[in-house]
PDB file of C-alpha atoms in Angstrom:
ATOM      1  CA  MET J   1      46.690  72.338 116.868  1.00 48.00           C
ATOM      2  CA  SER J   2      46.587  76.050 117.204  1.00 44.00           C
ATOM      3  CA  HIS J   3      49.975  76.497 118.542  1.00 49.00           C
ATOM      4  CA  ARG J   4      51.670  74.922 116.253  1.00 50.00           C
ATOM      5  CA  LEU J   5      49.926  76.376 113.811  1.00 41.00           C
ATOM      6  CA  TYR J   6      52.277  79.953 114.761  1.00 39.00           C
ATOM      7  CA  ARG J   7      55.092  78.201 115.315  1.00 44.00           C
ATOM      8  CA  SER J   8      54.681  77.138 112.135  1.00 42.00           C
ATOM      9  CA  THR J   9      53.689  80.301 110.442  1.00 39.00           C
ATOM     10  CA  ASP J  10      56.695  82.374 112.292  1.00 42.00           C
ATOM     11  CA  LYS J  11      58.927  79.782 111.034  1.00 42.00           C
ATOM     12  CA  ALA J  12      57.696  80.591 107.303  1.00 39.00           C
ATOM     13  CA  ILE J  13      58.380  84.106 108.087  1.00 39.00           C
ATOM     14  CA  LEU J  14      61.461  83.570 109.227  1.00 41.00           C
ATOM     15  CA  ASP J  15      62.452  80.884 105.974  1.00 47.00           C
ATOM     16  CA  ALA J  16      61.276  83.116 103.608  1.00 57.00           C
ATOM     17  CA  PRO J  17      63.521  85.482 100.981  1.00 64.00           C
ATOM     18  CA  PRO J  18      63.525  88.942 101.882  1.00 69.00           C
ATOM     19  CA  PRO J  19      60.791  90.609  99.503  1.00 75.00           C
ATOM     20  CA  LYS J  20      61.668  91.686  96.145  1.00 86.00           C
ATOM     21  CA  LEU J  21      63.146  95.283  96.691  1.00 91.00           C
ATOM     22  CA  PHE J  22      63.427  97.622  93.522  1.00 93.00           C
ATOM     23  CA  SER J  23      61.253  97.207  89.931  1.00 90.00           C
ATOM     24  CA  LYS J  24      62.830  96.919  87.025  1.00 90.00           C
ATOM     25  CA  ALA J  25      63.095 100.224  86.186  1.00 92.00           C
ATOM     26  CA  GLY J  26      64.860 100.625  90.150  1.00 93.00           C
ATOM     27  CA  VAL J  27      66.958  98.617  89.189  1.00 96.00           C
ATOM     28  CA  GLY J  28      68.227  99.931  85.991  1.00 95.00           C
ATOM     29  CA  ALA J  29      68.354 103.451  88.098  1.00 96.00           C
ATOM     30  CA  LEU J  30      70.311 101.290  90.254  1.00 97.00           C
ATOM     31  CA  TYR J  31      72.645 100.635  88.073  1.00 97.00           C
ATOM     32  CA  ILE J  32      73.483 104.177  87.307  1.00 97.00           C
ATOM     33  CA  GLY J  33      73.417 105.482  90.822  1.00 97.00           C
ATOM     34  CA  ILE J  34      75.952 102.519  93.181  1.00 97.00           C
ATOM     35  CA  VAL J  35      78.391 102.992  89.327  1.00 97.00           C
ATOM     36  CA  GLY J  36      78.590 106.220  89.496  1.00 97.00           C
ATOM     37  CA  LEU J  37      78.761 106.510  93.199  1.00 98.00           C
ATOM     38  CA  PHE J  38      81.438 104.376  93.238  1.00 97.00           C
ATOM     39  CA  LEU J  39      83.446 106.128  89.933  1.00 96.00           C
ATOM     40  CA  ALA J  40      82.606 109.101  91.800  1.00 97.00           C
ATOM     41  CA  LEU J  41      84.044 108.058  95.654  1.00 98.00           C
ATOM     42  CA  GLN J  42      87.061 107.246  94.411  1.00 96.00           C
ATOM     43  CA  LEU J  43      87.640 110.533  92.249  1.00 96.00           C
ATOM     44  CA  LEU J  44      87.144 112.256  95.429  1.00 98.00           C
ATOM     45  CA  GLY J  45      88.595 110.226  97.536  1.00 98.00           C
ATOM     46  CA  VAL J  46      91.854 111.582  95.169  1.00 97.00           C
ATOM     47  CA  TYR J  47      90.705 114.747  95.615  1.00 97.00           C
ATOM     48  CA  LEU J  48      90.560 114.648  99.112  1.00 97.00           C
ATOM     49  CA  PHE J  49      93.597 113.213  99.739  1.00 97.00           C
ATOM     50  CA  ALA J  50      96.342 114.150  97.502  1.00 96.00           C
ATOM     51  CA  PRO J  51      96.657 117.635  99.177  1.00 96.00           C
ATOM     52  CA  TYR J  52      97.194 115.299 102.158  1.00 95.00           C
ATOM     53  CA  VAL J  53      99.735 112.699 100.628  1.00 96.00           C
ATOM     54  CA  PHE J  54     101.692 115.585  98.760  1.00 94.00           C
ATOM     55  CA  ASN J  55     101.748 118.001 101.658  1.00 92.00           C
ATOM     56  CA  GLU J  56     100.770 121.118  99.371  1.00 91.00           C
ATOM     57  CA  GLN J  57      97.081 122.787  99.818  1.00 89.00           C
ATOM     58  CA  THR J  58      96.923 124.740  96.650  1.00 90.00           C
ATOM     59  CA  LEU J  59      97.129 122.249  94.520  1.00 92.00           C
ATOM     60  CA  THR J  60      94.677 122.387  91.209  1.00 93.00           C
ATOM     61  CA  ALA J  61      92.128 120.137  90.718  1.00 94.00           C
ATOM     62  CA  ALA J  62      93.648 118.815  87.930  1.00 95.00           C
ATOM     63  CA  GLN J  63      97.312 118.592  90.134  1.00 94.00           C
ATOM     64  CA  ARG J  64      95.270 116.637  92.555  1.00 95.00           C
ATOM     65  CA  PHE J  65      93.381 113.921  89.722  1.00 95.00           C
ATOM     66  CA  GLY J  66      96.775 114.131  88.063  1.00 93.00           C
ATOM     67  CA  MET J  67      98.936 112.809  90.477  1.00 94.00           C
ATOM     68  CA  GLY J  68      97.061 112.212  92.582  1.00 94.00           C
ATOM     69  CA  SER J  69      95.903 108.534  90.986  1.00 92.00           C
ATOM     70  CA  TYR J  70      99.303 107.347  89.772  1.00 92.00           C
ATOM     71  CA  ASN J  71     100.519 107.886  93.699  1.00 96.00           C
ATOM     72  CA  GLY J  72     100.077 104.555  95.814  1.00 96.00           C
ATOM     73  CA  THR J  73      99.519 106.097  99.195  1.00 97.00           C
ATOM     74  CA  VAL J  74      96.530 108.391  98.167  1.00 97.00           C
ATOM     75  CA  THR J  75      95.105 105.526  96.146  1.00 97.00           C
ATOM     76  CA  SER J  76      95.611 103.744  99.239  1.00 97.00           C
ATOM     77  CA  TYR J  77      93.350 106.056 100.994  1.00 98.00           C
ATOM     78  CA  ALA J  78      90.757 106.492  98.186  1.00 98.00           C
ATOM     79  CA  MET J  79      89.810 102.869  98.435  1.00 98.00           C
ATOM     80  CA  ILE J  80      89.245 103.193 102.418  1.00 98.00           C
ATOM     81  CA  PHE J  81      87.182 106.072 101.661  1.00 98.00           C
ATOM     82  CA  THR J  82      84.759 104.625  98.930  1.00 98.00           C
ATOM     83  CA  LEU J  83      84.848 101.390 101.446  1.00 98.00           C
ATOM     84  CA  VAL J  84      83.147 103.025 104.194  1.00 98.00           C
ATOM     85  CA  VAL J  85      81.440 105.438 102.657  1.00 98.00           C
ATOM     86  CA  LEU J  86      79.352 103.006  99.813  1.00 98.00           C
ATOM     87  CA  LEU J  87      78.700 100.181 102.337  1.00 98.00           C
ATOM     88  CA  LEU J  88      77.483 102.872 104.699  1.00 98.00           C
ATOM     89  CA  ALA J  89      75.124 104.220 101.747  1.00 98.00           C
ATOM     90  CA  ILE J  90      74.423 100.627 100.207  1.00 98.00           C
ATOM     91  CA  ALA J  91      73.145  99.843 103.659  1.00 98.00           C
ATOM     92  CA  ALA J  92      70.850 102.495 104.425  1.00 98.00           C
ATOM     93  CA  LEU J  93      69.279 102.384 100.647  1.00 97.00           C
ATOM     94  CA  ILE J  94      68.244  99.167 101.475  1.00 97.00           C
ATOM     95  CA  LYS J  95      67.111  99.336 104.986  1.00 95.00           C
ATOM     96  CA  VAL J  96      65.138 102.342 103.820  1.00 94.00           C
ATOM     97  CA  ARG J  97      63.764 100.187 100.976  1.00 93.00           C
ATOM     98  CA  LEU J  98      62.901  97.140 103.063  1.00 92.00           C
ATOM     99  CA  ARG J  99      61.218  99.445 105.207  1.00 90.00           C
ATOM    100  CA  GLN J 100      59.382 100.690 102.454  1.00 88.00           C
ATOM    101  CA  VAL J 101      58.023  97.639 100.485  1.00 86.00           C
ATOM    102  CA  THR J 102      56.852  96.350 103.832  1.00 79.00           C
ATOM    103  CA  LEU J 103      54.763  99.084 105.229  1.00 80.00           C
ATOM    104  CA  ASN J 104      53.057  99.212 101.662  1.00 74.00           C
ATOM    105  CA  SER J 105      52.396  95.219 101.423  1.00 66.00           C
ATOM    106  CA  SER J 106      50.193  93.155 102.443  1.00 55.00           C
ATOM    107  CA  ALA J 107      53.038  90.928 103.949  1.00 48.00           C
ATOM    108  CA  SER J 108      52.862  90.015 107.559  1.00 44.00           C
ATOM    109  CA  PRO J 109      53.828  92.682 110.085  1.00 47.00           C
ATOM    110  CA  GLY J 110      56.555  90.767 111.112  1.00 44.00           C
ATOM    111  CA  LEU J 111      58.633  90.922 107.707  1.00 44.00           C
ATOM    112  CA  SER J 112      60.216  94.498 108.812  1.00 46.00           C
ATOM    113  CA  HIS J 113      61.767  92.588 112.063  1.00 50.00           C
ATOM    114  CA  ASN J 114      63.191  89.362 109.818  1.00 61.00           C
ATOM    115  CA  HIS J 115      64.129  90.463 107.170  1.00 78.00           C
ATOM    116  CA  SER J 116      67.504  92.546 107.309  1.00 91.00           C
ATOM    117  CA  VAL J 117      70.175  94.055 105.062  1.00 95.00           C
ATOM    118  CA  ALA J 118      72.402  90.990 106.031  1.00 95.00           C
ATOM    119  CA  ASP J 119      69.629  88.918 104.615  1.00 94.00           C
ATOM    120  CA  TYR J 120      69.039  90.736 101.748  1.00 95.00           C
ATOM    121  CA  LEU J 121      73.055  90.411 100.576  1.00 97.00           C
ATOM    122  CA  ALA J 122      72.835  87.531 101.586  1.00 96.00           C
ATOM    123  CA  ILE J 123      75.333  88.023 104.223  1.00 97.00           C
ATOM    124  CA  LYS J 124      75.268  84.219 105.867  1.00 96.00           C
ATOM    125  CA  PRO J 125      77.706  81.278 106.664  1.00 96.00           C
ATOM    126  CA  PHE J 126      78.235  79.012 103.388  1.00 96.00           C
ATOM    127  CA  ALA J 127      78.909  75.141 103.808  1.00 96.00           C
ATOM    128  CA  LEU J 128      82.113  74.051 103.436  1.00 96.00           C
ATOM    129  CA  ARG J 129      81.986  71.311 100.860  1.00 96.00           C
ATOM    130  CA  ILE J 130      80.340  73.730  98.776  1.00 96.00           C
ATOM    131  CA  ALA J 131      83.480  76.300  99.132  1.00 97.00           C
ATOM    132  CA  LEU J 132      86.199  73.644  98.556  1.00 97.00           C
ATOM    133  CA  GLY J 133      84.324  72.716  95.378  1.00 97.00           C
ATOM    134  CA  ILE J 134      84.398  76.199  94.164  1.00 97.00           C
ATOM    135  CA  PHE J 135      87.559  76.564  95.420  1.00 97.00           C
ATOM    136  CA  GLY J 136      89.019  73.788  93.548  1.00 97.00           C
ATOM    137  CA  LEU J 137      87.256  75.476  90.320  1.00 97.00           C
ATOM    138  CA  TRP J 138      89.409  78.740  91.447  1.00 97.00           C
ATOM    139  CA  LEU J 139      92.611  76.671  90.953  1.00 97.00           C
ATOM    140  CA  LEU J 140      91.988  75.509  87.974  1.00 97.00           C
ATOM    141  CA  PHE J 141      91.186  79.165  86.928  1.00 96.00           C
ATOM    142  CA  MET J 142      94.038  80.545  88.150  1.00 95.00           C
ATOM    143  CA  PHE J 143      96.725  77.946  86.812  1.00 95.00           C
ATOM    144  CA  ALA J 144      94.658  78.102  83.346  1.00 95.00           C
ATOM    145  CA  THR J 145      94.656  82.305  83.427  1.00 93.00           C
ATOM    146  CA  GLU J 146      98.674  81.903  84.115  1.00 91.00           C
ATOM    147  CA  ALA J 147      98.986  79.381  81.830  1.00 93.00           C
ATOM    148  CA  VAL J 148      97.319  81.586  78.797  1.00 93.00           C
ATOM    149  CA  THR J 149      99.257  85.036  80.329  1.00 88.00           C
ATOM    150  CA  TYR J 150     102.567  83.376  80.411  1.00 86.00           C
ATOM    151  CA  TRP J 151     102.453  82.430  76.833  1.00 90.00           C
ATOM    152  CA  LEU J 152     100.557  85.328  75.259  1.00 86.00           C
ATOM    153  CA  GLU J 153     103.164  87.455  77.151  1.00 84.00           C
ATOM    154  CA  LYS J 154     101.502  89.722  78.942  1.00 82.00           C
ATOM    155  CA  ASP J 155     101.901  91.381  82.167  1.00 79.00           C
ATOM    156  CA  PRO J 156      98.790  92.196  83.780  1.00 74.00           C
ATOM    157  CA  THR J 157      99.887  94.009  87.037  1.00 75.00           C
ATOM    158  CA  ALA J 158     102.503  96.390  85.203  1.00 75.00           C
ATOM    159  CA  PHE J 159      99.709  99.110  85.941  1.00 79.00           C
ATOM    160  CA  VAL J 160     100.611  98.452  90.148  1.00 88.00           C
ATOM    161  CA  ASP J 161     104.381  99.705  89.359  1.00 89.00           C
ATOM    162  CA  GLU J 162     104.025 103.236  89.898  1.00 91.00           C
ATOM    163  CA  LEU J 163     101.627 102.495  92.550  1.00 93.00           C
ATOM    164  CA  TYR J 164     103.664 100.402  94.802  1.00 94.00           C
ATOM    165  CA  ALA J 165     106.850 102.204  94.379  1.00 93.00           C
ATOM    166  CA  SER J 166     104.949 105.453  95.537  1.00 94.00           C
ATOM    167  CA  ALA J 167     102.987 104.322  98.339  1.00 94.00           C
ATOM    168  CA  ASP J 168     103.672 104.392 101.967  1.00 94.00           C
ATOM    169  CA  PRO J 169     103.033 102.875 103.967  1.00 95.00           C
ATOM    170  CA  LYS J 170     103.517  99.406 101.511  1.00 96.00           C
ATOM    171  CA  TRP J 171     101.626  97.487 103.269  1.00 97.00           C
ATOM    172  CA  LEU J 172      98.671  99.977 103.330  1.00 97.00           C
ATOM    173  CA  LEU J 173      97.832  99.809  99.851  1.00 97.00           C
ATOM    174  CA  ILE J 174      98.645  95.947 100.193  1.00 97.00           C
ATOM    175  CA  ALA J 175      95.826  95.321 102.314  1.00 97.00           C
ATOM    176  CA  VAL J 176      93.852  98.041 100.706  1.00 98.00           C
ATOM    177  CA  MET J 177      93.910  96.000  97.411  1.00 96.00           C
ATOM    178  CA  VAL J 178      93.221  92.529  99.250  1.00 98.00           C
ATOM    179  CA  VAL J 179      90.935  92.627 101.351  1.00 98.00           C
ATOM    180  CA  ALA J 180      89.401  96.572 100.934  1.00 98.00           C
ATOM    181  CA  ALA J 181      88.633  95.606  97.307  1.00 97.00           C
ATOM    182  CA  PRO J 182      86.701  92.500  97.166  1.00 98.00           C
ATOM    183  CA  ILE J 183      84.905  93.640  99.484  1.00 98.00           C
ATOM    184  CA  TYR J 184      83.240  96.656  98.890  1.00 98.00           C
ATOM    185  CA  GLU J 185      83.158  95.247  94.632  1.00 98.00           C
ATOM    186  CA  GLU J 186      81.464  91.913  95.509  1.00 98.00           C
ATOM    187  CA  VAL J 187      79.290  93.723  98.184  1.00 98.00           C
ATOM    188  CA  MET J 188      78.290  95.620  94.521  1.00 98.00           C
ATOM    189  CA  PHE J 189      78.167  93.279  92.373  1.00 98.00           C
ATOM    190  CA  ARG J 190      77.685  90.438  93.651  1.00 98.00           C
ATOM    191  CA  GLY J 191      75.453  91.684  96.349  1.00 98.00           C
ATOM    192  CA  ILE J 192      73.460  94.205  95.726  1.00 98.00           C
ATOM    193  CA  LEU J 193      72.550  94.652  92.330  1.00 98.00           C
ATOM    194  CA  TRP J 194      73.279  90.750  91.708  1.00 98.00           C
ATOM    195  CA  THR J 195      70.333  90.240  93.975  1.00 97.00           C
ATOM    196  CA  ALA J 196      68.133  93.188  92.595  1.00 97.00           C
ATOM    197  CA  THR J 197      68.401  92.014  88.544  1.00 97.00           C
ATOM    198  CA  LYS J 198      67.767  88.156  90.451  1.00 96.00           C
ATOM    199  CA  GLU J 199      65.012  89.376  91.537  1.00 94.00           C
ATOM    200  CA  GLN J 200      63.098  90.598  88.308  1.00 94.00           C
ATOM    201  CA  PHE J 201      63.252  86.925  86.401  1.00 93.00           C
ATOM    202  CA  GLU J 202      61.929  83.537  87.815  1.00 88.00           C
ATOM    203  CA  GLY J 203      64.530  80.451  88.393  1.00 87.00           C
ATOM    204  CA  GLU J 204      67.518  80.086  87.465  1.00 93.00           C
ATOM    205  CA  THR J 205      67.100  82.558  84.687  1.00 95.00           C
ATOM    206  CA  GLY J 206      67.412  85.574  87.257  1.00 95.00           C
ATOM    207  CA  VAL J 207      70.681  83.675  88.154  1.00 96.00           C
ATOM    208  CA  TRP J 208      71.916  83.666  84.804  1.00 97.00           C
ATOM    209  CA  VAL J 209      70.798  87.308  83.873  1.00 97.00           C
ATOM    210  CA  ALA J 210      72.206  89.132  86.922  1.00 98.00           C
ATOM    211  CA  SER J 211      75.377  86.783  86.343  1.00 98.00           C
ATOM    212  CA  LEU J 212      76.094  87.651  83.628  1.00 98.00           C
ATOM    213  CA  VAL J 213      74.976  91.740  83.578  1.00 98.00           C
ATOM    214  CA  THR J 214      76.715  92.256  86.784  1.00 98.00           C
ATOM    215  CA  SER J 215      80.508  90.409  85.031  1.00 98.00           C
ATOM    216  CA  ILE J 216      80.037  92.318  82.251  1.00 97.00           C
ATOM    217  CA  LEU J 217      80.404  95.606  84.308  1.00 97.00           C
ATOM    218  CA  PHE J 218      82.653  94.588  86.579  1.00 97.00           C
ATOM    219  CA  ALA J 219      85.366  93.710  83.760  1.00 96.00           C
ATOM    220  CA  ILE J 220      84.246  97.151  82.316  1.00 94.00           C
ATOM    221  CA  ILE J 221      84.521  99.048  85.251  1.00 92.00           C
ATOM    222  CA  HIS J 222      88.618  97.928  85.691  1.00 89.00           C
ATOM    223  CA  LEU J 223      89.529 100.464  83.005  1.00 81.00           C
ATOM    224  CA  GLN J 224      93.006 100.251  83.551  1.00 78.00           C
ATOM    225  CA  TYR J 225      93.632  97.316  82.162  1.00 82.00           C
ATOM    226  CA  ALA J 226      93.962  95.853  77.765  1.00 84.00           C
ATOM    227  CA  PHE J 227      91.061  94.099  76.541  1.00 88.00           C
ATOM    228  CA  TYR J 228      92.531  90.153  77.417  1.00 89.00           C
ATOM    229  CA  GLU J 229      92.905  91.322  81.018  1.00 91.00           C
ATOM    230  CA  MET J 230      89.394  92.611  80.920  1.00 93.00           C
ATOM    231  CA  SER J 231      88.485  89.212  79.553  1.00 94.00           C
ATOM    232  CA  VAL J 232      90.212  86.993  82.225  1.00 94.00           C
ATOM    233  CA  ILE J 233      88.016  89.344  84.975  1.00 95.00           C
ATOM    234  CA  PHE J 234      84.906  88.994  83.048  1.00 97.00           C
ATOM    235  CA  LEU J 235      85.337  85.064  83.407  1.00 97.00           C
ATOM    236  CA  LEU J 236      86.839  85.127  87.198  1.00 97.00           C
ATOM    237  CA  ALA J 237      83.219  87.173  87.563  1.00 98.00           C
ATOM    238  CA  LEU J 238      81.716  85.101  86.231  1.00 98.00           C
ATOM    239  CA  LEU J 239      83.007  82.340  88.950  1.00 98.00           C
ATOM    240  CA  LEU J 240      82.186  84.706  91.349  1.00 98.00           C
ATOM    241  CA  SER J 241      78.950  85.054  90.221  1.00 98.00           C
ATOM    242  CA  TYR J 242      78.719  80.900  90.417  1.00 98.00           C
ATOM    243  CA  ALA J 243      79.848  80.970  94.389  1.00 98.00           C
ATOM    244  CA  ARG J 244      77.587  82.799  94.827  1.00 98.00           C
ATOM    245  CA  ALA J 245      74.198  81.465  93.448  1.00 97.00           C
ATOM    246  CA  LYS J 246      75.456  77.726  94.392  1.00 97.00           C
ATOM    247  CA  SER J 247      76.550  78.735  97.843  1.00 97.00           C
ATOM    248  CA  GLY J 248      73.888  81.155  98.902  1.00 96.00           C
ATOM    249  CA  SER J 249      76.297  83.444 100.076  1.00 98.00           C
ATOM    250  CA  LEU J 250      77.950  86.978  99.872  1.00 98.00           C
ATOM    251  CA  MET J 251      80.547  85.457 102.021  1.00 98.00           C
ATOM    252  CA  LEU J 252      82.534  82.950  99.632  1.00 98.00           C
ATOM    253  CA  PRO J 253      82.903  85.205  96.807  1.00 98.00           C
ATOM    254  CA  ILE J 254      84.284  87.963  98.942  1.00 98.00           C
ATOM    255  CA  LEU J 255      86.996  85.216 100.490  1.00 98.00           C
ATOM    256  CA  ILE J 256      87.568  84.157  96.966  1.00 98.00           C
ATOM    257  CA  HIS J 257      87.793  87.392  95.664  1.00 98.00           C
ATOM    258  CA  MET J 258      90.870  87.986  98.464  1.00 98.00           C
ATOM    259  CA  MET J 259      92.785  84.901  97.748  1.00 97.00           C
ATOM    260  CA  ASN J 260      92.317  85.608  94.509  1.00 96.00           C
ATOM    261  CA  ASN J 261      93.910  89.558  94.666  1.00 96.00           C
ATOM    262  CA  GLY J 262      95.737  87.971  97.592  1.00 96.00           C
ATOM    263  CA  LEU J 263      97.591  85.195  94.728  1.00 95.00           C
ATOM    264  CA  ALA J 264      98.482  88.204  92.572  1.00 92.00           C
ATOM    265  CA  MET J 265      99.617  90.554  94.787  1.00 94.00           C
ATOM    266  CA  TRP J 266     102.777  87.876  96.188  1.00 94.00           C
ATOM    267  CA  MET J 267     103.012  86.571  92.811  1.00 90.00           C
ATOM    268  CA  TYR J 268     103.622  90.446  92.127  1.00 90.00           C
ATOM    269  CA  LEU J 269     106.077  91.182  95.131  1.00 91.00           C
ATOM    270  CA  SER J 270     107.591  88.189  94.274  1.00 89.00           C
ATOM    271  CA  THR J 271     109.542  89.419  91.441  1.00 83.00           C
ATOM    272  CA  GLN J 272     110.111  92.896  92.935  1.00 76.00           C
TER     273      GLN J 272
END
């Protein structure tokens, strides 16, 4: 009897969700910090790699940003730099907060060993049945938005022209846009920010608030687009948030995001 009780207790600890890591004020600071770090890393990446790409070490800051921001090679390096540093920073922050919350709580001593960064970010497998349903919704979304885009005579990939023309090698730009960008954007928005927002509320309210807030912010940071394109990005973000909530896994929105960017890049390259 006692043995079964201990086993049940251990299973409850293993199955329990990660502890709440941020207060409401902490979430506000988290948004400012994470988004600020994201923007700063992109600028720093351009600043650091522009002299290397242009083989000119005497470039001023204005020249580095002015020339580098529109160069596909500089942008590729800056995105890889952002990917590495941002993911390390997010992982370190979550790890520190998990340790602090565990030490300051009255929870089981085993908690700190059974919850990890991957648990908090929901980096885990997802059900194929759910994935197929989300994939179907994404296809409908793509068909609908492409039809409206064609009808309105919009060109959402126009900003890529200069980046692609100046990229060397071009495959690197394609890789970072299709693979790297979805990873760090999803870890940011449907990962730490979505989870930290959701845990402030009970039940489905947290899902709705987290999805709306992170989707609005996700659209806003894509400053290279006009209002119509940002509206489409907002709808895509809602779909990715639904994938995150429905599957209980961050891996599904990452996969859908990669497929979305991959299809967009394929359509762009087919016109070149």
